[in-house]
Every structure is written in C-alpha cells, then in structure tokens.
C-alpha cells in the first residue's frame, strides 16, 4: 500500500502545479472540470499499469524489472530537464508574450510549456473539454510511469483510487496556494522527476 501511495503522490504533483498556475492566472476550475482532470489522471495510471501487468506476465520478471527501473529513471531525468527548460522560458517571457510566440503551435505543445494555455478561449473558466486536454497532456508521464510499474507488487486499482484522492487534494491545495507557488517564477515539476528516480530505486 505504501508504494501505491508514493506513486499517487508523485502523479499528483503535476495536477497541483497545473491548478496553482490556473489560480495564479485567475482561471477558475469548476467542480465538473476538476472531476474530469482527476478522473482522467487516475484512469490513465490504472489502464497503463494494467497493460504493464499483462505484458510482464508474458516476459521474464527480471527483464521487466530492469526495463521498468531504467524507464522510470529516464522519465525522471526528462521531467527534471523539462522543468529547467520551463523555468528558463518563464524568466525570459511573461505569459502573454509566451502564448503569443506559441500562437501557431498545437495545444499539446503549448501545454508542455504553460499549463494556463488550457484556457483556449481565454474565458478565465476551464471548461470540461479544456480540462480534459490539460489532464491528457499532464498524464503522458503518468502513462509511461504506469507502464513501467507492472513488475512491482502494485495494485492498479489501489493506485488509481489513491491517485483520485490525492489528485482531488492536489487540485484543492493548488487552487488555494496558487499565487504563492506561481509567484516564485520557477517550475517545480522537477520534484516529481526526483521522486520518480527515488521510486525506481525504491522498487528495486
């Protein structure tokens, strides 16, 4: 149960930061949109872990373990690198200038740089569809992480349930302290990368 909790906390860090960014930009996340974000995040993790579990039953356990640990470390390192890049971008451009420069880019590219790009119509209210796009963009790492955890004694159902609970808490907390977190002008998603690397060794 400890592994499921640790994993759900790691997954919820991106949800917390996204909620904080929206709050800082004055974007409101209605209850339905919050539920969409939370459900998609939990579902993506659960589905990817289920697939991973099926794959690992057909392959040697040692191979799955080695590959899973390697992928988790790679995802963690990539997350840290992305965080450093986002921090650099935020230092040289404010939100308005950044979105203007990314005007011709796809929504997914914009979301990789700035979570507030989810408010596509600039209504300052995150609709269910916009929330789904934000959740899917934030869940790419979750999917890869879930696919890397099939070799461990982790229940996909328990992990999904805990992710739903932790995600809800992350949304509430992010909305409450958003201005303080975002005013730091640093992207803190590197913390999730560090914890993923720690989790990889914890799984060993």
PDB file of C-alpha atoms in Angstrom:
ATOM      1  CA  UNK A   1       0.000   0.000   0.000  1.00  0.00           C
ATOM      2  CA  UNK A   2       2.959   2.325   0.665  1.00  0.00           C
ATOM      3  CA  UNK A   3       4.124   2.024  -2.958  1.00  0.00           C
ATOM      4  CA  UNK A   4       0.668   2.898  -4.271  1.00  0.00           C
ATOM      5  CA  UNK A   5       0.548   5.969  -2.016  1.00  0.00           C
ATOM      6  CA  UNK A   6       4.033   7.108  -3.020  1.00  0.00           C
ATOM      7  CA  UNK A   7       3.195   6.679  -6.707  1.00  0.00           C
ATOM      8  CA  UNK A   8      -0.098   8.568  -6.408  1.00  0.00           C
ATOM      9  CA  UNK A   9       1.629  11.486  -4.672  1.00  0.00           C
ATOM     10  CA  UNK A  10       4.201  11.675  -7.487  1.00  0.00           C
ATOM     11  CA  UNK A  11       1.456  11.663 -10.119  1.00  0.00           C
ATOM     12  CA  UNK A  12      -0.482  14.360  -8.254  1.00  0.00           C
ATOM     13  CA  UNK A  13       2.410  16.838  -8.280  1.00  0.00           C
ATOM     14  CA  UNK A  14       1.645  17.841 -11.887  1.00  0.00           C
ATOM     15  CA  UNK A  15      -2.048  18.253 -11.002  1.00  0.00           C
ATOM     16  CA  UNK A  16      -1.112  20.500  -8.080  1.00  0.00           C
ATOM     17  CA  UNK A  17       1.171  22.672 -10.225  1.00  0.00           C
ATOM     18  CA  UNK A  18      -1.421  22.947 -13.011  1.00  0.00           C
ATOM     19  CA  UNK A  19      -4.076  24.064 -10.512  1.00  0.00           C
ATOM     20  CA  UNK A  20      -1.636  26.547  -8.991  1.00  0.00           C
ATOM     21  CA  UNK A  21      -0.816  28.030 -12.413  1.00  0.00           C
ATOM     22  CA  UNK A  22      -4.504  28.409 -13.259  1.00  0.00           C
ATOM     23  CA  UNK A  23      -5.238  30.049  -9.927  1.00  0.00           C
ATOM     24  CA  UNK A  24      -2.354  32.485 -10.342  1.00  0.00           C
ATOM     25  CA  UNK A  25      -3.696  33.497 -13.773  1.00  0.00           C
ATOM     26  CA  UNK A  26      -7.229  33.959 -12.449  1.00  0.00           C
ATOM     27  CA  UNK A  27      -8.567  30.876 -14.236  1.00  0.00           C
ATOM     28  CA  UNK A  28     -11.358  29.181 -12.301  1.00  0.00           C
ATOM     29  CA  UNK A  29     -11.659  25.388 -12.314  1.00  0.00           C
ATOM     30  CA  UNK A  30     -15.331  24.415 -11.791  1.00  0.00           C
ATOM     31  CA  UNK A  31     -16.207  21.229  -9.929  1.00  0.00           C
ATOM     32  CA  UNK A  32     -17.017  19.313 -13.142  1.00  0.00           C
ATOM     33  CA  UNK A  33     -13.708  20.296 -14.741  1.00  0.00           C
ATOM     34  CA  UNK A  34     -11.833  19.340 -11.576  1.00  0.00           C
ATOM     35  CA  UNK A  35     -13.566  15.949 -11.608  1.00  0.00           C
ATOM     36  CA  UNK A  36     -12.595  15.460 -15.279  1.00  0.00           C
ATOM     37  CA  UNK A  37      -8.926  16.183 -14.519  1.00  0.00           C
ATOM     38  CA  UNK A  38      -8.946  13.875 -11.510  1.00  0.00           C
ATOM     39  CA  UNK A  39     -10.762  11.007 -13.262  1.00  0.00           C
ATOM     40  CA  UNK A  40      -8.547  11.100 -16.363  1.00  0.00           C
ATOM     41  CA  UNK A  41      -5.353  11.141 -14.301  1.00  0.00           C
ATOM     42  CA  UNK A  42      -6.495   8.176 -12.208  1.00  0.00           C
ATOM     43  CA  UNK A  43      -7.812   6.260 -15.246  1.00  0.00           C
ATOM     44  CA  UNK A  44      -4.641   6.763 -17.315  1.00  0.00           C
ATOM     45  CA  UNK A  45      -2.470   5.437 -14.491  1.00  0.00           C
ATOM     46  CA  UNK A  46      -4.752   2.460 -13.824  1.00  0.00           C
ATOM     47  CA  UNK A  47      -5.057   1.463 -17.502  1.00  0.00           C
ATOM     48  CA  UNK A  48      -1.326   1.781 -18.178  1.00  0.00           C
ATOM     49  CA  UNK A  49      -0.488  -0.270 -15.071  1.00  0.00           C
ATOM     50  CA  UNK A  50      -2.963  -2.958 -16.112  1.00  0.00           C
ATOM     51  CA  UNK A  51      -1.342  -3.220 -19.552  1.00  0.00           C
ATOM     52  CA  UNK A  52       2.068  -3.336 -17.910  1.00  0.00           C
ATOM     53  CA  UNK A  53       0.943  -6.141 -15.618  1.00  0.00           C
ATOM     54  CA  UNK A  54      -0.291  -8.173 -18.608  1.00  0.00           C
ATOM     55  CA  UNK A  55       2.966  -7.630 -20.513  1.00  0.00           C
ATOM     56  CA  UNK A  56       5.119  -8.568 -17.538  1.00  0.00           C
ATOM     57  CA  UNK A  57       3.273 -11.870 -17.126  1.00  0.00           C
ATOM     58  CA  UNK A  58       4.417 -12.849 -20.622  1.00  0.00           C
ATOM     59  CA  UNK A  59       8.046 -11.763 -20.167  1.00  0.00           C
ATOM     60  CA  UNK A  60      10.800 -12.742 -17.712  1.00  0.00           C
ATOM     61  CA  UNK A  61      10.346 -10.828 -14.468  1.00  0.00           C
ATOM     62  CA  UNK A  62      13.994  -9.785 -14.303  1.00  0.00           C
ATOM     63  CA  UNK A  63      13.757  -8.245 -17.768  1.00  0.00           C
ATOM     64  CA  UNK A  64      10.611  -6.319 -16.792  1.00  0.00           C
ATOM     65  CA  UNK A  65      12.238  -5.136 -13.570  1.00  0.00           C
ATOM     66  CA  UNK A  66      15.389  -3.879 -15.272  1.00  0.00           C
ATOM     67  CA  UNK A  67      13.465  -2.208 -18.110  1.00  0.00           C
ATOM     68  CA  UNK A  68      10.945  -0.671 -15.696  1.00  0.00           C
ATOM     69  CA  UNK A  69      13.621   0.814 -13.450  1.00  0.00           C
ATOM     70  CA  UNK A  70      15.506   2.199 -16.463  1.00  0.00           C
ATOM     71  CA  UNK A  71      12.375   3.810 -17.908  1.00  0.00           C
ATOM     72  CA  UNK A  72      11.426   5.371 -14.558  1.00  0.00           C
ATOM     73  CA  UNK A  73      14.899   6.900 -14.242  1.00  0.00           C
ATOM     74  CA  UNK A  74      14.718   8.197 -17.826  1.00  0.00           C
ATOM     75  CA  UNK A  75      11.256   9.703 -17.232  1.00  0.00           C
ATOM     76  CA  UNK A  76      12.511  11.296 -14.017  1.00  0.00           C
ATOM     77  CA  UNK A  77      15.543  12.802 -15.760  1.00  0.00           C
ATOM     78  CA  UNK A  78      13.366  14.037 -18.647  1.00  0.00           C
ATOM     79  CA  UNK A  79      10.951  15.639 -16.178  1.00  0.00           C
ATOM     80  CA  UNK A  80      13.807  17.470 -14.454  1.00  0.00           C
ATOM     81  CA  UNK A  81      15.120  18.673 -17.828  1.00  0.00           C
ATOM     82  CA  UNK A  82      11.643  19.867 -18.859  1.00  0.00           C
ATOM     83  CA  UNK A  83      11.261  21.701 -15.565  1.00  0.00           C
ATOM     84  CA  UNK A  84      14.574  23.514 -16.052  1.00  0.00           C
ATOM     85  CA  UNK A  85      13.532  24.467 -19.584  1.00  0.00           C
ATOM     86  CA  UNK A  86      10.157  25.800 -18.432  1.00  0.00           C
ATOM     87  CA  UNK A  87      11.840  27.831 -15.681  1.00  0.00           C
ATOM     88  CA  UNK A  88      14.188  29.349 -18.260  1.00  0.00           C
ATOM     89  CA  UNK A  89      11.291  30.209 -20.568  1.00  0.00           C
ATOM     90  CA  UNK A  90       9.383  31.867 -17.730  1.00  0.00           C
ATOM     91  CA  UNK A  91      12.404  34.004 -16.910  1.00  0.00           C
ATOM     92  CA  UNK A  92      12.579  35.459 -20.414  1.00  0.00           C
ATOM     93  CA  UNK A  93       8.877  35.865 -21.175  1.00  0.00           C
ATOM     94  CA  UNK A  94       5.684  36.544 -19.277  1.00  0.00           C
ATOM     95  CA  UNK A  95       2.523  34.553 -20.004  1.00  0.00           C
ATOM     96  CA  UNK A  96       1.147  36.919 -22.640  1.00  0.00           C
ATOM     97  CA  UNK A  97       4.372  37.113 -24.645  1.00  0.00           C
ATOM     98  CA  UNK A  98       4.885  33.378 -24.346  1.00  0.00           C
ATOM     99  CA  UNK A  99       1.452  32.445 -25.664  1.00  0.00           C
ATOM    100  CA  UNK A 100       1.846  34.966 -28.489  1.00  0.00           C
ATOM    101  CA  UNK A 101       5.092  33.331 -29.581  1.00  0.00           C
ATOM    102  CA  UNK A 102       3.451  29.907 -29.417  1.00  0.00           C
ATOM    103  CA  UNK A 103       0.371  31.055 -31.319  1.00  0.00           C
ATOM    104  CA  UNK A 104       0.934  28.713 -34.274  1.00  0.00           C
ATOM    105  CA  UNK A 105       1.804  25.712 -32.131  1.00  0.00           C
ATOM    106  CA  UNK A 106      -0.539  22.858 -31.232  1.00  0.00           C
ATOM    107  CA  UNK A 107      -2.370  22.887 -27.912  1.00  0.00           C
ATOM    108  CA  UNK A 108      -0.281  19.988 -26.598  1.00  0.00           C
ATOM    109  CA  UNK A 109       2.953  21.896 -27.302  1.00  0.00           C
ATOM    110  CA  UNK A 110       1.576  24.969 -25.531  1.00  0.00           C
ATOM    111  CA  UNK A 111       0.538  22.882 -22.528  1.00  0.00           C
ATOM    112  CA  UNK A 112       4.042  21.431 -22.256  1.00  0.00           C
ATOM    113  CA  UNK A 113       5.304  24.983 -21.744  1.00  0.00           C
ATOM    114  CA  UNK A 114       2.409  26.657 -19.945  1.00  0.00           C
ATOM    115  CA  UNK A 115      -0.478  24.920 -18.156  1.00  0.00           C
ATOM    116  CA  UNK A 116      -2.665  28.028 -18.434  1.00  0.00           C
ATOM    117  CA  UNK A 117      -2.786  27.534 -22.215  1.00  0.00           C
ATOM    118  CA  UNK A 118      -5.588  25.065 -21.433  1.00  0.00           C
ATOM    119  CA  UNK A 119      -7.923  28.081 -21.228  1.00  0.00           C
ATOM    120  CA  UNK A 120      -8.061  28.178 -25.008  1.00  0.00           C
ATOM    121  CA  UNK A 121     -10.957  30.643 -25.288  1.00  0.00           C
ATOM    122  CA  UNK A 122      -9.453  32.964 -22.616  1.00  0.00           C
ATOM    123  CA  UNK A 123     -12.742  32.870 -20.705  1.00  0.00           C
ATOM    124  CA  UNK A 124     -10.953  32.543 -17.342  1.00  0.00           C
ATOM    125  CA  UNK A 125     -13.076  29.445 -16.709  1.00  0.00           C
ATOM    126  CA  UNK A 126     -11.733  25.985 -17.512  1.00  0.00           C
ATOM    127  CA  UNK A 127     -14.431  24.044 -19.349  1.00  0.00           C
ATOM    128  CA  UNK A 128     -14.721  20.249 -19.160  1.00  0.00           C
ATOM    129  CA  UNK A 129     -13.172  19.919 -22.635  1.00  0.00           C
ATOM    130  CA  UNK A 130     -10.266  22.198 -21.755  1.00  0.00           C
ATOM    131  CA  UNK A 131      -9.803  20.307 -18.500  1.00  0.00           C
ATOM    132  CA  UNK A 132      -9.651  17.025 -20.428  1.00  0.00           C
ATOM    133  CA  UNK A 133      -6.922  18.412 -22.717  1.00  0.00           C
ATOM    134  CA  UNK A 134      -4.940  19.615 -19.701  1.00  0.00           C
ATOM    135  CA  UNK A 135      -5.332  16.253 -17.954  1.00  0.00           C
ATOM    136  CA  UNK A 136      -4.254  14.286 -21.036  1.00  0.00           C
ATOM    137  CA  UNK A 137      -1.188  16.478 -21.522  1.00  0.00           C
ATOM    138  CA  UNK A 138      -0.262  16.081 -17.850  1.00  0.00           C
ATOM    139  CA  UNK A 139      -0.918  12.332 -17.962  1.00  0.00           C
ATOM    140  CA  UNK A 140       1.727  11.453 -20.561  1.00  0.00           C
ATOM    141  CA  UNK A 141       4.293  10.944 -17.819  1.00  0.00           C
ATOM    142  CA  UNK A 142       1.685   9.063 -15.778  1.00  0.00           C
ATOM    143  CA  UNK A 143       1.059   6.647 -18.632  1.00  0.00           C
ATOM    144  CA  UNK A 144       4.767   5.980 -19.109  1.00  0.00           C
ATOM    145  CA  UNK A 145       5.211   5.585 -15.357  1.00  0.00           C
ATOM    146  CA  UNK A 146       2.305   3.149 -15.126  1.00  0.00           C
ATOM    147  CA  UNK A 147       3.716   1.068 -17.984  1.00  0.00           C
ATOM    148  CA  UNK A 148       6.981   0.845 -16.051  1.00  0.00           C
ATOM    149  CA  UNK A 149       5.416  -0.450 -12.825  1.00  0.00           C
ATOM    150  CA  UNK A 150       3.987  -3.788 -13.898  1.00  0.00           C
ATOM    151  CA  UNK A 151       6.849  -5.728 -12.410  1.00  0.00           C
ATOM    152  CA  UNK A 152       6.208  -4.416  -8.895  1.00  0.00           C
ATOM    153  CA  UNK A 153       3.642  -5.626  -6.394  1.00  0.00           C
ATOM    154  CA  UNK A 154       1.416  -2.619  -7.037  1.00  0.00           C
ATOM    155  CA  UNK A 155      -2.330  -2.927  -7.475  1.00  0.00           C
ATOM    156  CA  UNK A 156      -3.592  -0.867 -10.460  1.00  0.00           C
ATOM    157  CA  UNK A 157      -6.990  -0.459  -8.764  1.00  0.00           C
ATOM    158  CA  UNK A 158      -5.497   0.729  -5.468  1.00  0.00           C
ATOM    159  CA  UNK A 159      -3.064   3.041  -7.240  1.00  0.00           C
ATOM    160  CA  UNK A 160      -5.901   4.563  -9.297  1.00  0.00           C
ATOM    161  CA  UNK A 161      -8.097   5.047  -6.225  1.00  0.00           C
ATOM    162  CA  UNK A 162      -5.277   6.721  -4.303  1.00  0.00           C
ATOM    163  CA  UNK A 163      -4.420   8.884  -7.316  1.00  0.00           C
ATOM    164  CA  UNK A 164      -8.046  10.038  -7.450  1.00  0.00           C
ATOM    165  CA  UNK A 165      -7.971  11.016  -3.771  1.00  0.00           C
ATOM    166  CA  UNK A 166      -4.511  12.623  -3.949  1.00  0.00           C
ATOM    167  CA  UNK A 167      -5.457  14.361  -7.195  1.00  0.00           C
ATOM    168  CA  UNK A 168      -8.530  15.908  -5.597  1.00  0.00           C
ATOM    169  CA  UNK A 169      -6.406  17.114  -2.688  1.00  0.00           C
ATOM    170  CA  UNK A 170      -3.800  18.469  -5.128  1.00  0.00           C
ATOM    171  CA  UNK A 171      -6.446  20.445  -7.027  1.00  0.00           C
ATOM    172  CA  UNK A 172      -7.794  21.992  -3.820  1.00  0.00           C
ATOM    173  CA  UNK A 173      -4.337  22.785  -2.457  1.00  0.00           C
ATOM    174  CA  UNK A 174      -3.092  24.131  -5.794  1.00  0.00           C
ATOM    175  CA  UNK A 175      -6.102  26.425  -6.082  1.00  0.00           C
ATOM    176  CA  UNK A 176      -5.566  27.636  -2.508  1.00  0.00           C
ATOM    177  CA  UNK A 177      -1.856  28.456  -2.706  1.00  0.00           C
ATOM    178  CA  UNK A 178      -1.548  29.050  -6.450  1.00  0.00           C
ATOM    179  CA  UNK A 179      -0.448  32.667  -6.290  1.00  0.00           C
ATOM    180  CA  UNK A 180       2.305  31.968  -3.767  1.00  0.00           C
ATOM    181  CA  UNK A 181       3.652  28.982  -5.726  1.00  0.00           C
ATOM    182  CA  UNK A 182       3.485  30.582  -9.176  1.00  0.00           C
ATOM    183  CA  UNK A 183       4.983  33.862  -7.975  1.00  0.00           C
ATOM    184  CA  UNK A 184       8.260  32.023  -7.443  1.00  0.00           C
ATOM    185  CA  UNK A 185       8.696  32.047 -11.259  1.00  0.00           C
ATOM    186  CA  UNK A 186      10.281  28.591 -11.031  1.00  0.00           C
ATOM    187  CA  UNK A 187       8.766  25.397 -12.401  1.00  0.00           C
ATOM    188  CA  UNK A 188       8.642  22.907  -9.523  1.00  0.00           C
ATOM    189  CA  UNK A 189       7.775  19.821 -11.568  1.00  0.00           C
ATOM    190  CA  UNK A 190      11.423  18.773 -11.177  1.00  0.00           C
ATOM    191  CA  UNK A 191      10.362  17.491  -7.758  1.00  0.00           C
ATOM    192  CA  UNK A 192       8.223  14.833  -9.463  1.00  0.00           C
ATOM    193  CA  UNK A 193      11.243  13.797 -11.542  1.00  0.00           C
ATOM    194  CA  UNK A 194      13.415  13.430  -8.464  1.00  0.00           C
ATOM    195  CA  UNK A 195      10.738  11.376  -6.712  1.00  0.00           C
ATOM    196  CA  UNK A 196      10.368   9.114  -9.774  1.00  0.00           C
ATOM    197  CA  UNK A 197      14.081   8.345  -9.654  1.00  0.00           C
ATOM    198  CA  UNK A 198      13.815   7.659  -5.920  1.00  0.00           C
ATOM    199  CA  UNK A 199      10.786   5.452  -6.611  1.00  0.00           C
ATOM    200  CA  UNK A 200      12.760   3.465  -9.209  1.00  0.00           C
ATOM    201  CA  UNK A 201      15.384   2.582  -6.598  1.00  0.00           C
ATOM    202  CA  UNK A 202      12.640   2.007  -4.008  1.00  0.00           C
ATOM    203  CA  UNK A 203      11.118  -0.550  -6.384  1.00  0.00           C
ATOM    204  CA  UNK A 204      14.421  -2.393  -6.828  1.00  0.00           C
TER     205      UNK A 204
END
